[in-house]
Short mmCIF file of C-alpha atoms in Angstrom, two decimals:
data_model
loop_
_atom_site.label_atom_id
_atom_site.label_comp_id
_atom_site.label_asym_id
_atom_site.label_seq_id
_atom_site.Cartn_x
_atom_site.Cartn_y
_atom_site.Cartn_z
CA UNK Y 283 127.48 -74.90 -107.77
CA UNK Y 284 127.58 -78.13 -109.79
CA UNK Y 285 124.33 -79.09 -111.50
CA UNK Y 286 124.18 -82.69 -112.74
CA UNK Y 287 121.87 -83.24 -115.70
CA UNK Y 288 120.03 -86.44 -116.53
CA UNK Y 289 120.87 -87.98 -119.90
CA UNK Y 290 119.89 -90.90 -122.11
CA UNK Y 291 122.74 -93.30 -122.88
CA UNK Y 292 123.36 -95.58 -125.85
CA UNK Y 293 124.67 -99.08 -125.20
CA UNK Y 294 128.06 -99.19 -126.95
CA UNK Y 295 127.50 -102.77 -128.09
CA UNK Y 296 124.85 -101.41 -130.47
CA UNK Y 297 127.68 -99.46 -132.16
CA UNK Y 298 130.46 -102.03 -131.90
CA UNK Y 299 128.76 -105.38 -132.45
CA UNK Y 300 128.63 -106.28 -136.18
CA UNK Y 301 125.27 -107.94 -135.53
CA UNK Y 302 123.69 -104.47 -135.39
CA UNK Y 303 125.56 -102.90 -138.30
CA UNK Y 304 122.31 -102.37 -140.26
CA UNK Y 305 120.50 -100.80 -137.33
CA UNK Y 306 119.58 -97.14 -137.80
CA UNK Y 307 121.12 -94.80 -135.22
CA UNK Y 308 117.66 -93.38 -134.53
CA UNK Y 309 116.47 -96.91 -133.78
CA UNK Y 310 119.32 -97.10 -131.24
CA UNK Y 311 118.00 -93.93 -129.63
CA UNK Y 312 114.53 -95.49 -129.48
CA UNK Y 313 115.99 -98.59 -127.81
CA UNK Y 314 117.76 -96.37 -125.26
CA UNK Y 315 114.39 -94.74 -124.54
CA UNK Y 316 112.72 -98.13 -124.08
CA UNK Y 317 115.58 -99.40 -121.88
CA UNK Y 318 115.32 -96.34 -119.65
CA UNK Y 319 111.56 -96.88 -119.21
CA UNK Y 320 112.20 -100.59 -118.64
CA UNK Y 321 114.51 -99.80 -115.72
CA UNK Y 322 111.67 -97.78 -114.13
CA UNK Y 323 109.21 -100.67 -114.56
CA UNK Y 324 111.74 -103.06 -113.07
CA UNK Y 325 112.28 -100.83 -110.07
CA UNK Y 326 108.50 -100.61 -109.50
CA UNK Y 327 108.32 -104.40 -109.58
CA UNK Y 328 111.03 -104.61 -106.94
CA UNK Y 329 108.99 -102.29 -104.73
CA UNK Y 330 105.96 -104.57 -105.00
CA UNK Y 331 104.05 -102.79 -107.80
CA UNK Y 332 103.16 -105.50 -110.33
CA UNK Y 333 101.21 -103.28 -112.72
CA UNK Y 334 103.92 -103.85 -115.34
CA UNK Y 335 104.56 -107.55 -114.69
CA UNK Y 336 102.86 -110.54 -116.31
CA UNK Y 337 103.67 -114.16 -117.12
CA UNK Y 338 106.22 -113.08 -119.75
CA UNK Y 339 108.09 -110.79 -117.36
CA UNK Y 340 108.45 -107.02 -116.98
CA UNK Y 341 107.08 -104.88 -119.80
CA UNK Y 342 106.60 -101.20 -120.66
CA UNK Y 343 103.96 -99.13 -122.43
CA UNK Y 344 105.31 -96.44 -124.73
CA UNK Y 345 103.17 -95.04 -127.55
CA UNK Y 346 104.65 -94.20 -130.92
CA UNK Y 347 103.26 -90.67 -130.60
CA UNK Y 348 105.11 -90.02 -127.35
CA UNK Y 349 108.35 -91.54 -128.69
CA UNK Y 350 108.04 -89.40 -131.82
CA UNK Y 351 107.64 -86.27 -129.68
CA UNK Y 352 110.70 -87.13 -127.59
CA UNK Y 353 112.93 -88.01 -130.55
CA UNK Y 354 111.70 -85.16 -132.79
CA UNK Y 355 110.34 -87.37 -135.56
CA UNK Y 356 107.02 -88.83 -136.74
CA UNK Y 357 105.00 -91.76 -135.43
CA UNK Y 358 105.41 -93.44 -138.82
CA UNK Y 359 109.20 -93.37 -138.47
CA UNK Y 360 108.96 -94.68 -134.89
CA UNK Y 361 106.93 -97.62 -136.20
CA UNK Y 362 109.70 -98.29 -138.74
CA UNK Y 363 112.45 -98.16 -136.07
CA UNK Y 364 110.41 -100.38 -133.79
CA UNK Y 365 110.22 -103.04 -136.50
CA UNK Y 366 114.02 -102.87 -136.84
CA UNK Y 367 114.46 -103.43 -133.11
CA UNK Y 368 112.00 -106.32 -133.16
CA UNK Y 369 113.79 -107.97 -136.10
CA UNK Y 370 117.05 -107.82 -134.10
CA UNK Y 371 115.33 -109.44 -131.07
CA UNK Y 372 115.93 -106.34 -128.97
CA UNK Y 373 112.23 -105.91 -128.17
CA UNK Y 374 109.03 -107.91 -128.42
CA UNK Y 375 105.64 -106.25 -129.02
CA UNK Y 376 102.38 -107.85 -127.88
CA UNK Y 377 98.94 -106.44 -128.62
CA UNK Y 378 96.88 -105.75 -125.47
CA UNK Y 379 93.27 -105.35 -126.59
CA UNK Y 380 92.18 -101.71 -126.77
CA UNK Y 381 94.86 -100.54 -124.32
CA UNK Y 382 97.58 -100.56 -126.96
CA UNK Y 383 100.78 -102.58 -126.89
CA UNK Y 384 103.04 -104.19 -124.33
CA UNK Y 385 106.75 -103.85 -125.11
CA UNK Y 386 109.25 -106.34 -123.65
CA UNK Y 387 112.84 -105.05 -123.73
CA UNK Y 388 115.61 -107.60 -124.19
CA UNK Y 389 119.37 -107.13 -123.52
CA UNK Y 390 121.90 -106.18 -126.18
CA UNK Y 391 124.30 -108.92 -127.21
CA UNK Y 392 127.87 -108.20 -126.22
CA UNK Y 393 130.49 -107.51 -128.85
CA UNK Y 394 132.59 -110.63 -129.60
CA UNK Y 395 136.11 -110.53 -128.19
CA UNK Y 396 137.67 -111.01 -131.63
CA UNK Y 397 136.11 -107.82 -133.00
CA UNK Y 398 138.31 -104.77 -133.20
CA UNK Y 399 136.66 -102.01 -131.23
CA UNK Y 400 135.82 -98.72 -132.90
CA UNK Y 401 135.94 -96.94 -129.56
CA UNK Y 402 138.72 -98.74 -127.69
CA UNK Y 403 139.07 -95.99 -125.09
CA UNK Y 404 135.50 -96.53 -123.82
CA UNK Y 405 134.59 -99.11 -121.23
CA UNK Y 406 132.14 -101.64 -122.57
CA UNK Y 407 131.40 -103.49 -119.37
CA UNK Y 408 131.19 -102.52 -115.74
CA UNK Y 409 131.05 -105.05 -112.91
CA UNK Y 410 128.88 -104.02 -109.98
CA UNK Y 411 129.36 -105.77 -106.66
CA UNK Y 412 126.72 -105.00 -104.07
CA UNK Y 413 127.57 -104.79 -100.40
CA UNK Y 414 125.09 -104.70 -97.54
CA UNK Y 415 125.58 -102.15 -94.81
CA UNK Y 416 125.70 -103.49 -91.27
CA UNK Y 417 124.55 -100.15 -89.90
CA UNK Y 418 121.33 -100.15 -87.94
CA UNK Y 419 119.16 -97.08 -87.44
CA UNK Y 420 120.32 -96.79 -83.84
CA UNK Y 421 123.97 -96.96 -84.83
CA UNK Y 422 123.45 -94.23 -87.41
CA UNK Y 423 121.76 -91.99 -84.82
CA UNK Y 424 124.57 -92.62 -82.36
CA UNK Y 425 127.14 -91.82 -85.01
CA UNK Y 426 125.42 -88.54 -85.85
CA UNK Y 427 125.27 -87.58 -82.17
CA UNK Y 428 129.02 -88.06 -81.86
CA UNK Y 429 129.79 -85.84 -84.84
CA UNK Y 430 131.21 -82.48 -83.79
CA UNK Y 431 131.40 -80.93 -87.22
CA UNK Y 432 127.75 -80.01 -87.69
CA UNK Y 433 128.44 -77.98 -90.80
CA UNK Y 434 129.40 -81.03 -92.84
CA UNK Y 435 126.81 -83.04 -94.71
CA UNK Y 436 126.95 -86.74 -93.93
CA UNK Y 437 125.80 -89.18 -96.58
CA UNK Y 438 124.09 -92.01 -94.69
CA UNK Y 439 122.93 -94.01 -97.71
CA UNK Y 440 124.17 -97.46 -98.57
CA UNK Y 441 126.87 -97.28 -101.24
CA UNK Y 442 127.74 -99.80 -103.93
CA UNK Y 443 131.33 -100.95 -104.38
CA UNK Y 444 132.22 -100.86 -108.08
CA UNK Y 445 135.11 -102.53 -109.84
CA UNK Y 446 135.74 -100.99 -113.23
CA UNK Y 447 137.25 -102.68 -116.25
CA UNK Y 448 139.63 -100.91 -118.59
CA UNK Y 449 141.01 -101.61 -122.00
CA UNK Y 450 144.37 -103.28 -122.53
CA UNK Y 451 146.19 -99.95 -122.76
CA UNK Y 452 145.05 -98.98 -119.30
CA UNK Y 453 142.75 -96.15 -120.39
CA UNK Y 454 139.74 -95.67 -118.16
CA UNK Y 455 136.51 -93.93 -119.12
CA UNK Y 456 133.10 -94.16 -117.49
CA UNK Y 457 129.75 -93.06 -118.87
CA UNK Y 458 126.11 -94.02 -118.56
CA UNK Y 459 126.25 -95.45 -122.06
CA UNK Y 460 128.85 -98.00 -120.97
CA UNK Y 461 126.47 -99.57 -118.50
CA UNK Y 462 125.39 -102.92 -119.85
CA UNK Y 463 121.66 -103.56 -120.13
CA UNK Y 464 122.08 -106.60 -117.93
CA UNK Y 465 122.44 -104.28 -114.92
CA UNK Y 466 118.94 -102.95 -115.45
CA UNK Y 467 117.46 -106.21 -114.21
CA UNK Y 468 116.66 -107.37 -110.69
CA UNK Y 469 120.28 -107.88 -109.67
CA UNK Y 470 121.68 -104.61 -110.92
CA UNK Y 471 119.46 -101.79 -109.65
CA UNK Y 472 121.18 -99.71 -107.00
CA UNK Y 473 119.57 -99.47 -103.58
CA UNK Y 474 118.54 -96.13 -102.11
CA UNK Y 475 118.57 -96.86 -98.42
CA UNK Y 476 116.60 -93.79 -97.40
CA UNK Y 477 113.72 -94.75 -99.71
CA UNK Y 478 113.31 -98.28 -98.41
CA UNK Y 479 110.70 -99.38 -95.90
CA UNK Y 480 110.91 -102.24 -93.47
CA UNK Y 481 108.37 -104.40 -95.28
CA UNK Y 482 110.06 -104.27 -98.70
CA UNK Y 483 111.27 -107.33 -100.53
CA UNK Y 484 114.99 -107.68 -99.89
CA UNK Y 485 117.36 -108.10 -102.87
CA UNK Y 486 118.38 -111.54 -101.61
CA UNK Y 487 114.77 -112.69 -102.01
CA UNK Y 488 114.36 -111.56 -105.61
CA UNK Y 489 115.70 -114.77 -107.11
CA UNK Y 490 113.36 -116.90 -105.00
CA UNK Y 491 109.91 -117.96 -106.09
CA UNK Y 492 107.42 -115.82 -104.09
CA UNK Y 493 105.07 -118.81 -103.95
CA UNK Y 494 107.32 -120.66 -101.50
CA UNK Y 495 107.30 -117.78 -98.99
CA UNK Y 496 103.49 -117.59 -98.86
CA UNK Y 497 101.88 -118.81 -95.60
CA UNK Y 498 100.84 -122.44 -95.84
CA UNK Y 499 97.19 -121.82 -95.05
CA UNK Y 500 97.00 -119.17 -97.79
CA UNK Y 501 98.46 -121.58 -100.33
CA UNK Y 502 96.17 -124.40 -99.20
CA UNK Y 503 93.01 -122.25 -99.23
CA UNK Y 504 93.78 -120.63 -102.60
CA UNK Y 505 94.54 -123.94 -104.31
CA UNK Y 506 91.35 -125.47 -102.85
CA UNK Y 507 89.11 -122.60 -104.01
CA UNK Y 508 90.71 -121.20 -107.17
CA UNK Y 509 93.41 -123.64 -108.31
CA UNK Y 510 97.13 -123.17 -108.91
CA UNK Y 511 99.05 -120.00 -107.99
CA UNK Y 512 101.23 -118.30 -110.61
CA UNK Y 513 104.20 -116.10 -109.77
CA UNK Y 514 102.32 -112.79 -110.42
CA UNK Y 515 99.47 -114.09 -108.23
CA UNK Y 516 101.92 -114.90 -105.43
CA UNK Y 517 103.39 -111.39 -105.63
CA UNK Y 518 99.90 -109.88 -105.40
CA UNK Y 519 99.03 -112.09 -102.42
CA UNK Y 520 102.20 -110.97 -100.63
CA UNK Y 521 101.20 -107.35 -101.25
CA UNK Y 522 97.65 -107.92 -99.91
CA UNK Y 523 98.98 -109.67 -96.80
CA UNK Y 524 101.32 -106.75 -96.11
CA UNK Y 525 98.45 -104.28 -96.51
CA UNK Y 526 96.09 -106.16 -94.17
CA UNK Y 527 97.08 -109.45 -92.53
CA UNK Y 528 97.19 -113.16 -93.21
CA UNK Y 529 93.87 -113.99 -91.55
CA UNK Y 530 91.91 -111.35 -93.49
CA UNK Y 531 93.23 -112.57 -96.83
CA UNK Y 532 92.57 -116.19 -95.87
CA UNK Y 533 88.99 -115.33 -94.83
CA UNK Y 534 88.26 -113.72 -98.21
CA UNK Y 535 89.65 -116.77 -100.02
CA UNK Y 536 87.74 -119.38 -97.99
CA UNK Y 537 84.46 -117.42 -98.11
CA UNK Y 538 84.73 -117.30 -101.92
CA UNK Y 539 84.21 -121.04 -102.28
CA UNK Y 540 81.09 -121.86 -104.28
CA UNK Y 541 80.89 -118.43 -105.95
CA UNK Y 542 81.49 -117.92 -109.66
CA UNK Y 543 84.60 -115.70 -109.66
CA UNK Y 544 86.49 -115.17 -112.91
CA UNK Y 545 89.43 -113.15 -111.53
CA UNK Y 546 90.48 -114.38 -108.10
CA UNK Y 547 93.15 -111.75 -107.39
CA UNK Y 548 90.89 -108.85 -108.43
CA UNK Y 549 88.10 -110.20 -106.20
CA UNK Y 550 90.39 -110.62 -103.17
CA UNK Y 551 91.95 -107.18 -103.71
CA UNK Y 552 88.51 -105.51 -103.90
CA UNK Y 553 87.34 -107.28 -100.73
CA UNK Y 554 90.48 -106.31 -98.77
CA UNK Y 555 90.34 -102.71 -100.06
CA UNK Y 556 86.70 -102.33 -98.99
CA UNK Y 557 87.45 -103.87 -95.59
CA UNK Y 558 90.33 -101.47 -94.98
CA UNK Y 559 88.18 -98.51 -96.02
CA UNK Y 560 85.55 -99.60 -93.47
CA UNK Y 561 88.26 -99.71 -90.81
CA UNK Y 562 88.33 -103.49 -90.38
CA UNK Y 563 91.43 -104.59 -88.48
CA UNK Y 564 91.02 -108.37 -88.46
CA UNK Y 565 89.05 -111.20 -90.00
CA UNK Y 566 86.47 -111.09 -87.18
CA UNK Y 567 85.60 -107.50 -88.15
CA UNK Y 568 84.92 -108.69 -91.69
CA UNK Y 569 82.76 -111.57 -90.39
CA UNK Y 570 80.75 -109.18 -88.19
CA UNK Y 571 80.15 -106.82 -91.10
CA UNK Y 572 78.97 -109.71 -93.26
CA UNK Y 573 76.57 -111.02 -90.59
CA UNK Y 574 75.11 -107.57 -89.84
CA UNK Y 575 74.90 -106.06 -93.33
CA UNK Y 576 75.04 -108.74 -95.99
CA UNK Y 577 73.79 -112.09 -94.74
CA UNK Y 578 70.18 -111.03 -94.06
CA UNK Y 579 69.74 -108.94 -97.20
CA UNK Y 580 69.59 -111.80 -99.71
CA UNK Y 581 66.28 -112.08 -101.60
CA UNK Y 582 64.98 -115.67 -101.56
CA UNK Y 583 65.04 -117.39 -104.90
CA UNK Y 584 61.98 -118.73 -106.69
CA UNK Y 585 62.82 -122.22 -105.52
CA UNK Y 586 62.42 -121.17 -101.87
CA UNK Y 587 59.16 -119.27 -102.38
CA UNK Y 588 55.86 -120.91 -101.38
CA UNK Y 589 54.02 -119.55 -104.41
CA UNK Y 590 53.29 -122.01 -107.22
CA UNK Y 591 54.90 -121.46 -110.57
CA UNK Y 592 51.93 -122.73 -112.65
CA UNK Y 593 48.12 -122.63 -112.23
CA UNK Y 594 45.77 -125.45 -112.99
CA UNK Y 595 43.11 -124.97 -115.68
CA UNK Y 596 40.36 -124.54 -113.05
CA UNK Y 597 42.42 -121.90 -111.19
CA UNK Y 598 43.10 -120.01 -114.42
CA UNK Y 599 39.40 -119.98 -115.42
CA UNK Y 600 38.41 -118.83 -111.93
CA UNK Y 601 40.98 -115.99 -112.08
CA UNK Y 602 39.68 -114.89 -115.50
CA UNK Y 603 36.09 -114.92 -114.26
CA UNK Y 604 37.05 -112.89 -111.20
CA UNK Y 605 38.87 -110.29 -113.31
CA UNK Y 606 35.94 -109.98 -115.71
CA UNK Y 607 33.51 -109.50 -112.84
CA UNK Y 608 35.67 -106.75 -111.30
CA UNK Y 609 35.93 -105.05 -114.70
CA UNK Y 610 32.14 -105.24 -115.19
CA UNK Y 611 31.56 -103.53 -111.84
CA UNK Y 612 34.33 -100.91 -111.98
CA UNK Y 613 34.46 -100.09 -115.72
CA UNK Y 614 31.17 -101.14 -117.31
CA UNK Y 615 31.72 -99.23 -120.57
CA UNK Y 616 35.15 -100.74 -121.17
CA UNK Y 617 33.78 -104.17 -120.19
CA UNK Y 618 30.91 -103.83 -122.69
CA UNK Y 619 33.37 -102.88 -125.43
CA UNK Y 620 35.56 -105.89 -124.69
CA UNK Y 621 32.58 -108.21 -124.73
CA UNK Y 622 31.39 -106.84 -128.11
CA UNK Y 623 34.83 -107.48 -129.60
CA UNK Y 624 34.87 -110.97 -128.12
CA UNK Y 625 31.38 -111.72 -129.52
CA UNK Y 626 32.34 -110.52 -133.00
CA UNK Y 627 35.40 -112.78 -132.94
CA UNK Y 628 33.22 -115.77 -132.06
CA UNK Y 629 30.70 -114.98 -134.85
CA UNK Y 630 33.49 -114.48 -137.40
CA UNK Y 631 34.94 -117.84 -136.53
CA UNK Y 632 31.55 -119.49 -137.08
CA UNK Y 633 31.17 -117.87 -140.54
CA UNK Y 634 34.53 -119.17 -141.74
CA UNK Y 635 33.87 -121.70 -144.57
CA UNK Y 636 34.84 -125.25 -143.93
CA UNK Y 637 37.44 -126.72 -146.29
CA UNK Y 638 36.36 -130.17 -147.51
CA UNK Y 639 38.87 -132.93 -147.02
CA UNK Y 640 38.89 -135.77 -149.53
CA UNK Y 641 40.55 -139.08 -149.29
CA UNK Y 642 42.83 -140.30 -152.00
CA UNK Y 643 40.90 -141.93 -154.79
CA UNK Y 644 37.64 -139.96 -154.35
#
């Protein structure tokens, strides 16, 4: 039985390109680790998960402690290798508050054609041409029904057609390390047909701006209430629409007008999540819940109350007199004590010597 093991590959251009001649081999291993994690973040973004996407693109989070544990070294050495990679423009590190760092992984520059290769028998580039299967689910089922050899395993996944490049001498060698970093981006990730759902973003749509495919009323409402829509916002809105529906998302946006909301996407996501947990199926269900449970629970503000904010001097004196009279009847001892203190204060004020005031010249 053949057991295939996963492995971590080194981009051969890191070894061949003179640009990286001063790069430590352990720094190359760290870059391979980052590139492998980057491919996972990119694949998540393709599936609609934008947790690792911002205005600068796809990023990863990888602590120095974890990298040190994987590469059998210390966090101090990882920090040193990371600075080497950053100086070669292979990565970019951005501080993210108390969460740590965001790491943006950039592609390796290809070895110039005039450089004599150290490893001429290894392929340095691989061209991947993607083909789309014209098989439908029904045709696959029909095909399986017609198969008579039930003991054979049939691979029904969509395959990729690869054209391989060789060196001038005709030697051919393939390895994971010969895959160029450029094929870790949107256009180079292989499709797994059995893991795809019907509502996924198709590869042909990846190069398009997700803003343009948003429903017009969503774009109009969002711009009117919150302002412009960035690409990450558009991706999030697509995800929310797929989870609920267009009318529910539009209702949350329009009903937000006039409220002080600092994070529009977080607010809309929370509202849709709560609605789905309640079992709301459409915008009318959300409106009914608001009318029955929220609308009549607001406490009127001070401006709408009939009570006056200030008393006149006569009203204040009358209130004081009333309170003193109630105190005299209910707590005579405490009232007598208060009155004695008040009388002493008045007498002390009378005994205070007057300070003579003289005019200038007297």
